[in-house]
Amino acid sequence: MCGVLRASDAGKKAVLMGWVNRRRDHGHLLFIDLRDRTGVTQVVFNTDRDAAVHEKAESLRNEYVIAVTGTVKLRDANTINPNMPSGEVELVAEELRILNESKLPPFLPGDTALTHEETRLKHRYIDLRRDVMQFNIETRHKVAKAIRDYLSAQGFFEIETPFMTRSTPEGARDYLVPSRVQPGTFYALPQSPQMFKQILMISGFDKYFQIVRCFRDEDLRADRQPEFTQIDLEMSYPQPDSVWGVVEGFLRAAFAAAGYEINPPFPRMDYDEAIRLYGIDKPDLRLPPFTDVRECLAAENVQELAINPNLPVIAIRIPKVGDLSRKERDDIKPMFHSKGGARVFEDFKRIANRYAATAEAVAKKLDAGEGDLIVLVAGAAQASCGENGAAFASHRKVTPQELAIYTSAGLLRLALAQKYAERHQCFQKGDFRFLWVTNFPMFEWDEAEQQWMAAHHPFTSPHEQDMKLLAEGVEALHDPLSPLSAVRALAYDVVLNGTELGSGSIRIHRRDVQSRIFRALGMNEEEAKARFGFFLEALDYGTPPHGGIALGLDRMVMILAGAESLREVIPFPKTARAVDLMVDAPTPVSEKQLKELGIAVKKPAGL
RNA sequence: GGGGACGUAGUUCAGUUGGUUAGAACGCUGCCCUGUCACGGCAGAGGCCGCGGGUUCGAGUCCCGUCGUCCCCGCCA
């Protein structure tokens, strides 16, 4: 245990085993920093004490694996190293065994500059020796263990569900596994154990959880891997509150395990409110929300700036950015991506010069301090007001035109917050702002398909009060004005600092409601049976009300570790092209294997 | 599928307007050094400038293609 020796161990005999982290050769005096996962301790080899051992130590090189027997010695006051936890002591070597030599690694775990990620991934076993990676993986273990312990104590059973299961094409693409026994047929790796955990509720395991791998064959991002780990749970007879309580409980335990105290319950916010205040369904609460400053603008302002008077005028405020140069102000405009009819007024100074009174009113309403950055986003006066606008408004609180402004402003808010993070200082490590976002819409309008789609998944229960709207809307799948637009789902997301940590819902437990939802999604009874027959059948046999949630473990650990990418908290991750650079997967397989599976591969041109 | 950034020594990087023999630091090898801890000193080795083609008297540098890594959009019920 190279990192655990302290002053209190002085005088003891010790055997340390580990890697040579660094070597400092002073001729007759040789220092080796010996490293294992607990840390580093200095070992001293001295010709005065034992010339033979010292000579053997001369041959040591970086990353050799050695065992050293010696005596723990308190260092002289002037040789104490306050920068390392074991810096008050050192091991005086009496015996050295070289357990294994090492080739010169492409990079050293103790290097200060970080090597290009491609090299790190190819030699991941060396990269994982770095103390940051050791810490991240340890954090991951502690978090997972805390969650297991907490949920077990709450009466949850951890139950495994199959990895080789049935493809139910909808949503993400499946990873497929060909069957040899039945050529031409395929298993699918689960995108989530959704239907299995619901069936476990039907089976009477009324509190289930699983820390489980999920698979989605979609393009990767810094926060998206093709295989990832979810904390999946489901319980019978819950209200949303009871699920939230469980999640808040295990998150408190998990964060405590990583050394952070958080204080549930978390605040809650309607989906519509999140859109209106933050322009996004996963608000980052560390920065101020929008303010609608339409009322601060005089009629002539609206006229001259070509602003649509019937739509909100959003003021984005980023605190303490300080004065921006002309160029910095000009740089804001390209960061703005209009989602349709939204315009940005990035130069508040110019507005202040032209309309002093208006600017003052806006600043006052925002309660803006000295140096706060203010950017306005409004609807363009001549923007084509969707002819459906008025009708939409009757169903939903936020119209599509308003949504365009809110989401455009929301994206700009995040981009500005990121860009000026060092100035506003609102992104401090250890500042965790959780939020429950609730009452999502049940359906989303798909412009391409010209129909309503499930916003969450088709097993999500609608609000009891909205069942009537559902009944009315069920035959109006292709009508953008359908009452379906106003149906709210008993769905909820847990959000942390602008990241969606998890998503869940109260499920449908009644077969008739489930059928109606499938019908509302344009699936007739036969189609529904073909895809989910086993599940629909199960619903017929006394299904208790149930609900649950799934949280991304990787994302949680990433935030706890202060990492920028999931790859920093996954031991063996994949690159943007879904390749494992260390084992070099995926690969072609032999003709023999393919033949057994009854698979013929169309070779890409050029091979 | 689309947009952007990058690719030079084992590693991190520099390389001017296209111009002689492509540099630095760390690491590596050898020698020296008894209190360093990112030890120090001296000497040395180490390069298909990602790959292929083109322009040019001349290409690390310009152009086209290609491969790889990263970031973003689409996508992720």
mmCIF file of C-alpha atoms (C1' of nucleotides) in Angstrom, chain A residues 22 24-29 31 42 46 48 61-62 75 79 81 90 104 106 115-116 118 171 216 218-219 221-222 224 454 456-458 567 575-577, chain B residues 1-2 5-8 10-13 26-41 67-77:
data_model
loop_
_atom_site.group_PDB
_atom_site.id
_atom_site.type_symbol
_atom_site.label_atom_id
_atom_site.label_comp_id
_atom_site.label_asym_id
_atom_site.label_seq_id
_atom_site.Cartn_x
_atom_site.Cartn_y
_atom_site.Cartn_z
ATOM 1 C CA ARG A 22 9.870 8.220 -11.024
ATOM 2 C CA ARG A 24 15.984 10.314 -9.041
ATOM 3 C CA ASP A 25 19.564 9.061 -9.237
ATOM 4 C CA HIS A 26 22.160 10.936 -7.174
ATOM 5 C CA GLY A 27 24.979 8.479 -7.702
ATOM 6 C CA HIS A 28 25.415 6.847 -4.339
ATOM 7 C CA LEU A 29 21.908 7.856 -3.370
ATOM 8 C CA PHE A 31 15.235 7.767 -4.848
ATOM 9 C CA GLN A 42 9.507 7.573 -1.695
ATOM 10 C CA ASN A 46 21.892 4.186 -0.319
ATOM 11 C CA ASP A 48 26.256 3.248 2.646
ATOM 12 C CA ARG A 61 13.348 2.017 -14.982
ATOM 13 C CA ASN A 62 9.920 3.664 -15.229
ATOM 14 C CA ARG A 75 12.307 12.218 7.199
ATOM 15 C CA THR A 79 13.623 16.876 3.502
ATOM 16 C CA ASN A 81 7.786 16.998 1.082
ATOM 17 C CA GLU A 90 10.202 7.334 3.334
ATOM 18 C CA LEU A 104 9.337 2.045 -22.415
ATOM 19 C CA PRO A 106 4.386 5.502 -25.039
ATOM 20 C CA THR A 115 -1.223 12.676 -24.136
ATOM 21 C CA HIS A 116 -3.464 12.724 -27.178
ATOM 22 C CA GLU A 118 -5.999 8.273 -29.352
ATOM 23 C CA GLY A 171 -36.636 5.050 -31.057
ATOM 24 C CA ARG A 216 -28.011 2.166 -28.451
ATOM 25 C CA GLU A 218 -26.666 5.925 -32.470
ATOM 26 C CA ASP A 219 -23.952 8.491 -33.146
ATOM 27 C CA ARG A 221 -21.106 12.553 -28.323
ATOM 28 C CA ALA A 222 -18.917 13.578 -25.420
ATOM 29 C CA ARG A 224 -23.105 9.603 -25.247
ATOM 30 C CA ALA A 454 -44.679 9.779 -28.164
ATOM 31 C CA HIS A 456 -41.309 9.893 -23.823
ATOM 32 C CA HIS A 457 -42.116 6.273 -24.550
ATOM 33 C CA PRO A 458 -45.478 4.732 -25.339
ATOM 34 C CA ARG A 567 -14.704 8.475 -21.639
ATOM 35 C CA THR A 575 -14.370 6.602 -29.948
ATOM 36 C CA ALA A 576 -16.716 8.832 -31.943
ATOM 37 C CA ARG A 577 -16.886 6.110 -34.604
ATOM 38 C "C1'" G B 1 -25.778 12.415 -43.438
ATOM 39 C "C1'" G B 2 -23.784 17.761 -42.592
ATOM 40 C "C1'" A B 5 -10.781 21.725 -35.363
ATOM 41 C "C1'" C B 6 -6.523 18.765 -35.406
ATOM 42 C "C1'" G B 7 -2.558 15.108 -37.367
ATOM 43 C "C1'" U B 8 5.609 17.036 -37.365
ATOM 44 C "C1'" G B 10 8.304 7.810 -27.743
ATOM 45 C "C1'" U B 11 5.225 12.330 -25.643
ATOM 46 C "C1'" U B 12 3.704 17.662 -25.714
ATOM 47 C "C1'" C B 13 4.518 21.317 -29.157
ATOM 48 C "C1'" C B 26 10.006 16.151 -21.433
ATOM 49 C "C1'" G B 27 11.093 11.077 -22.013
ATOM 50 C "C1'" C B 28 15.062 7.520 -23.663
ATOM 51 C "C1'" U B 29 20.691 5.725 -23.697
ATOM 52 C "C1'" G B 30 25.666 6.427 -21.485
ATOM 53 C "C1'" C B 31 28.861 8.933 -17.939
ATOM 54 C "C1'" C B 32 29.107 12.076 -13.327
ATOM 55 C "C1'" C B 33 26.677 13.472 -8.712
ATOM 56 C "C1'" U B 34 24.967 11.295 -0.871
ATOM 57 C "C1'" G B 35 18.914 14.482 0.333
ATOM 58 C "C1'" U B 36 16.205 14.780 -4.200
ATOM 59 C "C1'" C B 37 10.958 14.832 -4.902
ATOM 60 C "C1'" A B 38 8.858 17.865 -12.278
ATOM 61 C "C1'" C B 39 16.576 16.640 -8.808
ATOM 62 C "C1'" G B 40 20.954 18.542 -11.344
ATOM 63 C "C1'" G B 41 25.422 18.454 -14.956
ATOM 64 C "C1'" C B 67 -7.467 7.636 -43.249
ATOM 65 C "C1'" G B 68 -7.660 8.664 -38.062
ATOM 66 C "C1'" U B 69 -8.934 11.524 -33.405
ATOM 67 C "C1'" C B 70 -11.925 15.342 -31.138
ATOM 68 C "C1'" C B 71 -16.280 18.904 -30.912
ATOM 69 C "C1'" C B 72 -21.131 20.295 -32.726
ATOM 70 C "C1'" C B 73 -25.925 19.690 -35.745
ATOM 71 C "C1'" G B 74 -29.047 15.775 -37.476
ATOM 72 C "C1'" C B 75 -29.993 11.310 -34.692
ATOM 73 C "C1'" C B 76 -30.542 9.402 -29.352
ATOM 74 C "C1'" A B 77 -39.289 6.758 -28.480
#
